[in-house]
mmCIF file of C-alpha atoms in Angstrom:
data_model
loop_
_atom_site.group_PDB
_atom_site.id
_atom_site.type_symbol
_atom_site.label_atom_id
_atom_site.label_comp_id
_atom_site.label_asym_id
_atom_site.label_seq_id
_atom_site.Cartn_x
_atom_site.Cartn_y
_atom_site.Cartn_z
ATOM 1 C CA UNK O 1303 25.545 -48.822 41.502
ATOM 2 C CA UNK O 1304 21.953 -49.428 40.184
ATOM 3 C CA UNK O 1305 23.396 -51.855 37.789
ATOM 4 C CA UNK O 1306 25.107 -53.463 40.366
ATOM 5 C CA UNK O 1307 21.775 -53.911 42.437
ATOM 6 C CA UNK O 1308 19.863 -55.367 39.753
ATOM 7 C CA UNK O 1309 22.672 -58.026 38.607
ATOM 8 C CA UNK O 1310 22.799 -58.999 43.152
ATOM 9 C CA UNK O 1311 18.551 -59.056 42.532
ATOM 10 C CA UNK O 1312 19.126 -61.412 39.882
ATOM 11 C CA UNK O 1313 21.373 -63.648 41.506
ATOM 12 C CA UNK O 1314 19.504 -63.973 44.713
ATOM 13 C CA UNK O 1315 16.791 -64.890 42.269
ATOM 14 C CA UNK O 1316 18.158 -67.541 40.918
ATOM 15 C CA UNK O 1317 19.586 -69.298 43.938
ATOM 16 C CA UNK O 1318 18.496 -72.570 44.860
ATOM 17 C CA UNK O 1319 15.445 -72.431 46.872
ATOM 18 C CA UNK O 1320 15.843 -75.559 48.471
ATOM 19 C CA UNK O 1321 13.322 -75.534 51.732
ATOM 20 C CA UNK O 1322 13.569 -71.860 52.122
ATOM 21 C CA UNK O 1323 11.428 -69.073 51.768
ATOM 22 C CA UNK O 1324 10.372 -68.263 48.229
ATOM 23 C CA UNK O 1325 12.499 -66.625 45.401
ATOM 24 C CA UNK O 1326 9.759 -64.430 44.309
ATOM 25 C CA UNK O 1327 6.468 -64.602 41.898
ATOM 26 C CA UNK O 1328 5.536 -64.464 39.050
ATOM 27 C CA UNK O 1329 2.644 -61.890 37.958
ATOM 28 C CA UNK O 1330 -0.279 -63.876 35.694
ATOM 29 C CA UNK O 1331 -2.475 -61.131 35.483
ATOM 30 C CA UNK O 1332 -4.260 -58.288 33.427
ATOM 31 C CA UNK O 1333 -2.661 -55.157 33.260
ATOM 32 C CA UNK O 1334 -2.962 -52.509 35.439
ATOM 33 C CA UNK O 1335 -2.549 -51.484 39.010
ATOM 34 C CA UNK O 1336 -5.512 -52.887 40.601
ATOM 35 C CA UNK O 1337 -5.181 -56.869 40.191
ATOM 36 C CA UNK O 1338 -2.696 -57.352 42.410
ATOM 37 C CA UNK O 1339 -1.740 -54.752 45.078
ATOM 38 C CA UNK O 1340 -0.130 -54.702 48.597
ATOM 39 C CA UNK O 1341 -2.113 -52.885 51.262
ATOM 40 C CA UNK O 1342 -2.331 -51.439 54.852
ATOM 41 C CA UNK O 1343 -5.109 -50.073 57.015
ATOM 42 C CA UNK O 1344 -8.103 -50.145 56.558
ATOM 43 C CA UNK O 1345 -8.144 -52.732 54.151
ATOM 44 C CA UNK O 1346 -7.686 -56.483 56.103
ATOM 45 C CA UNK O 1347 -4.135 -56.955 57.069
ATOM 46 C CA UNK O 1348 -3.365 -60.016 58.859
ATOM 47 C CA UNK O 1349 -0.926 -59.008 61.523
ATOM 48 C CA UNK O 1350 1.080 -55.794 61.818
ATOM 49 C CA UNK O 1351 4.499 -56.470 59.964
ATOM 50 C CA UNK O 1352 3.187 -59.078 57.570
ATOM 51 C CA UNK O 1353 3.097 -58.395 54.291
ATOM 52 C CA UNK O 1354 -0.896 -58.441 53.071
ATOM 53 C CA UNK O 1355 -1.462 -58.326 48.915
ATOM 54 C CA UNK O 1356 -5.060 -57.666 47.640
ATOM 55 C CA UNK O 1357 -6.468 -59.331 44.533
ATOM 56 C CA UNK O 1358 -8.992 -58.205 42.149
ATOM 57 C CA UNK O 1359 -10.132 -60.455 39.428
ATOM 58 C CA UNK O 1360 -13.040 -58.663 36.842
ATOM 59 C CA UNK O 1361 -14.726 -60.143 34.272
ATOM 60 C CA UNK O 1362 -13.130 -60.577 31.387
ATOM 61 C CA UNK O 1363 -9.690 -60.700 32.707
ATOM 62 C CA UNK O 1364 -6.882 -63.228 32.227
ATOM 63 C CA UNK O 1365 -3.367 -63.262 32.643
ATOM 64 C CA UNK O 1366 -1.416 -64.754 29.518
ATOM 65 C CA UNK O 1367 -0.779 -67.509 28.904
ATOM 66 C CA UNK O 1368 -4.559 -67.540 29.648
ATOM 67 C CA UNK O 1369 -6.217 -71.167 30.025
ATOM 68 C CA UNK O 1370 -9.194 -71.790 27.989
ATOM 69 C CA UNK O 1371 -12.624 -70.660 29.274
ATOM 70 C CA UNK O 1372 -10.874 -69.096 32.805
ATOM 71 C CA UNK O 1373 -10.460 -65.383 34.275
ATOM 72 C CA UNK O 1374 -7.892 -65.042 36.786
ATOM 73 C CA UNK O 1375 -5.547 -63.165 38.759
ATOM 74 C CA UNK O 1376 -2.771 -64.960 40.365
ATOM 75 C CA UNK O 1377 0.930 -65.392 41.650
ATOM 76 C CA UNK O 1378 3.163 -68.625 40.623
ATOM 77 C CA UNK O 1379 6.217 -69.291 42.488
ATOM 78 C CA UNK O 1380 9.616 -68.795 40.114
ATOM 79 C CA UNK O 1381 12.690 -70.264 40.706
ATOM 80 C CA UNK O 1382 13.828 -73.619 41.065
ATOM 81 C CA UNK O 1383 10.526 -74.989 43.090
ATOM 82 C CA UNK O 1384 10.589 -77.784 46.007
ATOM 83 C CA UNK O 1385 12.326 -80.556 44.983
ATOM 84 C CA UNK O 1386 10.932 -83.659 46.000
ATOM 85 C CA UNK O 1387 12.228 -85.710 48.690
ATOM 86 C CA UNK O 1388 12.617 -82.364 50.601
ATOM 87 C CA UNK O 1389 11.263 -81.270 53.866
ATOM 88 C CA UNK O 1390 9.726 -77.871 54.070
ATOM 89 C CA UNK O 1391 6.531 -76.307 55.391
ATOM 90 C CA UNK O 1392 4.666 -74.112 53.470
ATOM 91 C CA UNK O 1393 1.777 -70.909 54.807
ATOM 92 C CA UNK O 1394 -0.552 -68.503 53.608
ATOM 93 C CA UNK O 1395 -3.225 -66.546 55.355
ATOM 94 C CA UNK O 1396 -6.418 -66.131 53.138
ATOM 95 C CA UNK O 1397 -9.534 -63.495 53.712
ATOM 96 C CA UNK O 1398 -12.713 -63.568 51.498
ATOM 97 C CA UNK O 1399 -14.495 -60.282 52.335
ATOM 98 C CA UNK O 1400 -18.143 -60.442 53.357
ATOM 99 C CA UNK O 1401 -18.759 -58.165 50.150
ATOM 100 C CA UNK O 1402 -17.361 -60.052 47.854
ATOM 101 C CA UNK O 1403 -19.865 -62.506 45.609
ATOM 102 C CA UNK O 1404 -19.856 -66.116 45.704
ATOM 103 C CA UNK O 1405 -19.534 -67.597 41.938
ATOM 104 C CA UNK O 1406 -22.373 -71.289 42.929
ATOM 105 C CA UNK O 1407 -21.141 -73.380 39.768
ATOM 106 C CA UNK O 1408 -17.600 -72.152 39.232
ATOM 107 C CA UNK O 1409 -14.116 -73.766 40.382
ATOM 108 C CA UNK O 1410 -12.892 -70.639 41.922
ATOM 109 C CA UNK O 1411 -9.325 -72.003 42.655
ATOM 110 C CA UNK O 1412 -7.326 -69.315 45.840
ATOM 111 C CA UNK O 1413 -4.342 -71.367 45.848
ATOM 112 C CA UNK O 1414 -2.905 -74.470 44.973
ATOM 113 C CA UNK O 1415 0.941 -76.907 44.641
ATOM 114 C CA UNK O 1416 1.281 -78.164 41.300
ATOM 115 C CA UNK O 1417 4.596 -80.192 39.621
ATOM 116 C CA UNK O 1418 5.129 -79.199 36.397
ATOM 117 C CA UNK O 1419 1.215 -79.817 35.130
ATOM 118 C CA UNK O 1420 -0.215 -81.725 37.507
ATOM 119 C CA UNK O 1421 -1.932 -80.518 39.895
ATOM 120 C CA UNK O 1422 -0.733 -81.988 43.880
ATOM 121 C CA UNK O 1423 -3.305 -79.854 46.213
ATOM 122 C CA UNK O 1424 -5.851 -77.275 45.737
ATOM 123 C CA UNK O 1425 -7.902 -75.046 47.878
ATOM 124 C CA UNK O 1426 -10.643 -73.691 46.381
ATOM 125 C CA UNK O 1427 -13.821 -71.405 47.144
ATOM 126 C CA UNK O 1428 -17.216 -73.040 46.551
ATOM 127 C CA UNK O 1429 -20.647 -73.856 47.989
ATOM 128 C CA UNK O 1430 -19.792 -76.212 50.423
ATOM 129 C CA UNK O 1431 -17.199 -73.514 51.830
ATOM 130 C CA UNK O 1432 -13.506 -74.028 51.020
ATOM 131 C CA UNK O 1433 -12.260 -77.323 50.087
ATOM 132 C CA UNK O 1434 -8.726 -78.486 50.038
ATOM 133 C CA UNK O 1435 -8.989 -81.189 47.038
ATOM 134 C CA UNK O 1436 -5.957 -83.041 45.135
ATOM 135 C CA UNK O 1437 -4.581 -86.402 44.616
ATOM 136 C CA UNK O 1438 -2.661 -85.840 47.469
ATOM 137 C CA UNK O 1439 -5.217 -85.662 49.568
ATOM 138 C CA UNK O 1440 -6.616 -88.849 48.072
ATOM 139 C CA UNK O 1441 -10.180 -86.743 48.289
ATOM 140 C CA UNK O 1442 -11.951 -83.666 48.881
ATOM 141 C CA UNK O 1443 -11.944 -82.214 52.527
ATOM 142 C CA UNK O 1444 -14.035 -79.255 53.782
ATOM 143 C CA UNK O 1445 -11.416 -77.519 55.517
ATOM 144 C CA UNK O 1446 -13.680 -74.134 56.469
ATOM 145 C CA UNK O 1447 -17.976 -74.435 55.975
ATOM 146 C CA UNK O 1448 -19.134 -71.604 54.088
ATOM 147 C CA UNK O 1449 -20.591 -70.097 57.371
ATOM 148 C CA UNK O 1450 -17.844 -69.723 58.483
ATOM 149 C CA UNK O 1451 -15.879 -68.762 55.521
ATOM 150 C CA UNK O 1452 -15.749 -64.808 55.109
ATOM 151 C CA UNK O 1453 -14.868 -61.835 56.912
ATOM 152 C CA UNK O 1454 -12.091 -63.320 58.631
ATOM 153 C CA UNK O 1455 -8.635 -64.883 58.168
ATOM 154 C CA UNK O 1456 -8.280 -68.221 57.662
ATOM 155 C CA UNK O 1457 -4.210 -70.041 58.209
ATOM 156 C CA UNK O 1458 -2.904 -72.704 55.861
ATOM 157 C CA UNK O 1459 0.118 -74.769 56.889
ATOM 158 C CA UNK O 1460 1.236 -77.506 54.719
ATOM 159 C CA UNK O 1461 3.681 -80.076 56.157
ATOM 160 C CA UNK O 1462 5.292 -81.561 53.103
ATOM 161 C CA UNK O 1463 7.591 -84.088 51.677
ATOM 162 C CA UNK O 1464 7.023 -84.754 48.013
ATOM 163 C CA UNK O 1465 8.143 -88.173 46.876
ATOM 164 C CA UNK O 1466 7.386 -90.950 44.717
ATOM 165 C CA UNK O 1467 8.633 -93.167 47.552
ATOM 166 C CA UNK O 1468 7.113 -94.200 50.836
ATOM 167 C CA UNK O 1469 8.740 -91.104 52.344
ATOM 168 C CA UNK O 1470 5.894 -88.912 51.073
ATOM 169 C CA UNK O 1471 4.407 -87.156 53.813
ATOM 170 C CA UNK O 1472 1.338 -84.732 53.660
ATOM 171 C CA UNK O 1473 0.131 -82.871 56.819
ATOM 172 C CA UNK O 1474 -2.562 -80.211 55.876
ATOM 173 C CA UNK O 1475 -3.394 -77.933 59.063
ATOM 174 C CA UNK O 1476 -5.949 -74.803 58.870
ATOM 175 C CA UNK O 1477 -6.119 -72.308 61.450
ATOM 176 C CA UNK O 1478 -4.671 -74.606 63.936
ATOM 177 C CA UNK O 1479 -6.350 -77.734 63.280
ATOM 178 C CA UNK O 1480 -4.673 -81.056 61.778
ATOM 179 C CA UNK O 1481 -7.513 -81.960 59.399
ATOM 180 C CA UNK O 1482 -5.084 -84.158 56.786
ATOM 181 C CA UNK O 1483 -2.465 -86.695 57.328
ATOM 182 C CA UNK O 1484 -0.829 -89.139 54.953
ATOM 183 C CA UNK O 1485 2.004 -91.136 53.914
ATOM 184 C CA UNK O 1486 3.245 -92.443 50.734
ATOM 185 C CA UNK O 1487 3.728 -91.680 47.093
ATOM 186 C CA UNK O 1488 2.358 -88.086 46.306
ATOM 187 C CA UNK O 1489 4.278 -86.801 43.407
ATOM 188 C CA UNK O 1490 6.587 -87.690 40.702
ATOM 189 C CA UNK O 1491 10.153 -88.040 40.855
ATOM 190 C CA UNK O 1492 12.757 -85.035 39.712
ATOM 191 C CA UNK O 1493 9.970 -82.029 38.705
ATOM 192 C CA UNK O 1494 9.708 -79.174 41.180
ATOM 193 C CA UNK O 1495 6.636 -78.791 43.577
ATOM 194 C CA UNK O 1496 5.264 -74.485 43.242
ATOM 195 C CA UNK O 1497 2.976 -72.377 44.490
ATOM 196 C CA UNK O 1498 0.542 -70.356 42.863
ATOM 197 C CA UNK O 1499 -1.983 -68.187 44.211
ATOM 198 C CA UNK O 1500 -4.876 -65.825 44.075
ATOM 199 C CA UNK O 1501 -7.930 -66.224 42.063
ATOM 200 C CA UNK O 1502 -8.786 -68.612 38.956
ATOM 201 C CA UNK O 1503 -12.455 -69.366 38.230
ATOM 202 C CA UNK O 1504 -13.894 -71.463 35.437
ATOM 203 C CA UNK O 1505 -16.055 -72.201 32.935
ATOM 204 C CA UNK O 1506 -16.980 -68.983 32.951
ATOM 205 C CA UNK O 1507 -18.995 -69.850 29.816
ATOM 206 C CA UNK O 1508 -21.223 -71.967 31.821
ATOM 207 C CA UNK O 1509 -21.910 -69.061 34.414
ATOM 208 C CA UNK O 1510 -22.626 -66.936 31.757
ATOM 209 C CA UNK O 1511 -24.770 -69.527 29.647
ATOM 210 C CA UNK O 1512 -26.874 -69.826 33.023
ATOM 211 C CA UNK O 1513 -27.722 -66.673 34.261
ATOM 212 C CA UNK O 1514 -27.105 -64.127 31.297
ATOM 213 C CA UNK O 1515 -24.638 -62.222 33.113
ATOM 214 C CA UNK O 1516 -21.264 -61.847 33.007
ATOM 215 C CA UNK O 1517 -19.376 -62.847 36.181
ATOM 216 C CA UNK O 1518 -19.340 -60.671 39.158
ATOM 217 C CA UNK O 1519 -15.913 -59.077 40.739
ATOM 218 C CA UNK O 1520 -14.436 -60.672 43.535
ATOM 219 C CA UNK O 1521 -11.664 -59.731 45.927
ATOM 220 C CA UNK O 1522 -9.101 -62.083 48.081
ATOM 221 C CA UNK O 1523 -6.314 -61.127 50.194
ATOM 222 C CA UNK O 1524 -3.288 -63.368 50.872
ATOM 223 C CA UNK O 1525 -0.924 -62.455 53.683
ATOM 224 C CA UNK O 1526 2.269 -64.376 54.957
ATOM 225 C CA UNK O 1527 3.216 -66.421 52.015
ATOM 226 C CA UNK O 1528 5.889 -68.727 53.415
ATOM 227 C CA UNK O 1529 7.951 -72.027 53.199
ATOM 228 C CA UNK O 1530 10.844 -72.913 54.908
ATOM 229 C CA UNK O 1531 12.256 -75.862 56.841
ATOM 230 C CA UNK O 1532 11.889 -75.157 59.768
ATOM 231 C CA UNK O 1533 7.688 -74.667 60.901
ATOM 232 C CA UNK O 1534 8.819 -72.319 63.982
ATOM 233 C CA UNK O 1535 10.440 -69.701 60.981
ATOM 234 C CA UNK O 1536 6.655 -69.365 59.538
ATOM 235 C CA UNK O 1537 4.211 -70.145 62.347
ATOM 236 C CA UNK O 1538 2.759 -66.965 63.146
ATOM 237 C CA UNK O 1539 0.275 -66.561 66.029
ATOM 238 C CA UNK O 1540 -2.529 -68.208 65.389
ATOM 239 C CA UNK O 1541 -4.715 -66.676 68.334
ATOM 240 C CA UNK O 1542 -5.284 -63.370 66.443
ATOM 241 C CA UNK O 1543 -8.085 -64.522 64.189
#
């Protein structure tokens, strides 16, 4: 019977993903239990029922294959991807706690869509608060000033159509605000658009070069991971910040 489960498990894995939710992830990660965990009470949870994942990233720590001069903790979409010229929207809930220590001088990257290598859209963590960046975007937007930035839960929605064609569309909408819209060309044709998440920084030589100290730990939790084609199946409600 246990056999039987894990062959289904496989299966399911392996179906096409098309503008559904996601097959699963992909741990890239030190070992141990406490980079990536799921939690409850009394550590932030987004909504009651939604699944909320802690992640710790220490210095030193790298998930293999490990880029050059980066520590990081993080989930990458497996499966088949997005394939381009499909419709989909895709969500994640992010909270930087107020403990947690800023990294000035670092790329500390929480999430972002990539095709193959190249990178689509990125949100990362700096000074100026978090910034969704990317040739997608054609630019960097501040989508959340650093004031404003911890010790609460901040939505991501991305409207998407990846496309080398004119079809491209790319609506990017945080915590209820449309702050991105554009048309056109935004990826190549045939690769797979994914989703990875969680923490990346780097250089971390250059933080260590400047102050002598090895990087600090820092803690992010992601909650409601979705994508589907259909925005009412991941929408959640956006009044409970």
């Amino acid at each position: 019977m246990r056999r039987a489960a894990l062959v289904l498990a496989g299966l399911i894995a392996a179906a096409p993903a098309l503008a559904q939710d996601f097959p699963g992830f992909t741990r890239q990660a030190a070992s141990g239990g406490h980079p990536v965990m799921e939690v409850a009470q009394p550590h932030p949870v987004r909504l009651p029922g939604i699944v909320t994942t802690r992640f710790e990233l220490r210095p030193g720590e790298c998930g293999a294959p490990c880029p050059a001069d980066t520590e990081r903790v993080e989930r990458a979409e497996a499966g088949p991807g997005l394939s381009p010229g499909t419709e989909a929207f895709t969500t994640l809930s992010v909270f930087i706690p107020r403990g947690t220590t800023a990294t000035p001088g670092l790329t500390v990257t929480l999430a972002r869509l990539v095709q193959g290598e190249r990178l689509l859209l990125t949100l990362e963590w700096r000074e100026a608060g978090l910034v969704a960046s990317g040739p997608a975007l054609g630019g960097e937007v501040v989508v959340v000033p650093p004031t404003l930035l911890t010790q609460r839960w901040h939505d991501v929605l991305v409207d998407q159509r990846w496309s080398a064609g004119a079809d491209g569309r790319l609506v990017l909408w945080v915590n209820g605000q449309r702050l991105v819209q554009r048309a056109g060309a935004n990826a190549a044709a045939g690769a797979p658009v994914r989703l990875v998440y969680g923490l990346s920084r780097a250089p971390v030589s250059s933080w260590t070069a400047r102050l002598g100290a090895r990087t600090p730990v820092q803690v992010v939790y992601f909650a409601h991971v979705r994508r589907d084609a259909d925005r009412g199946a991941v929408d959640i409600d956006l009044r409970v910040r």
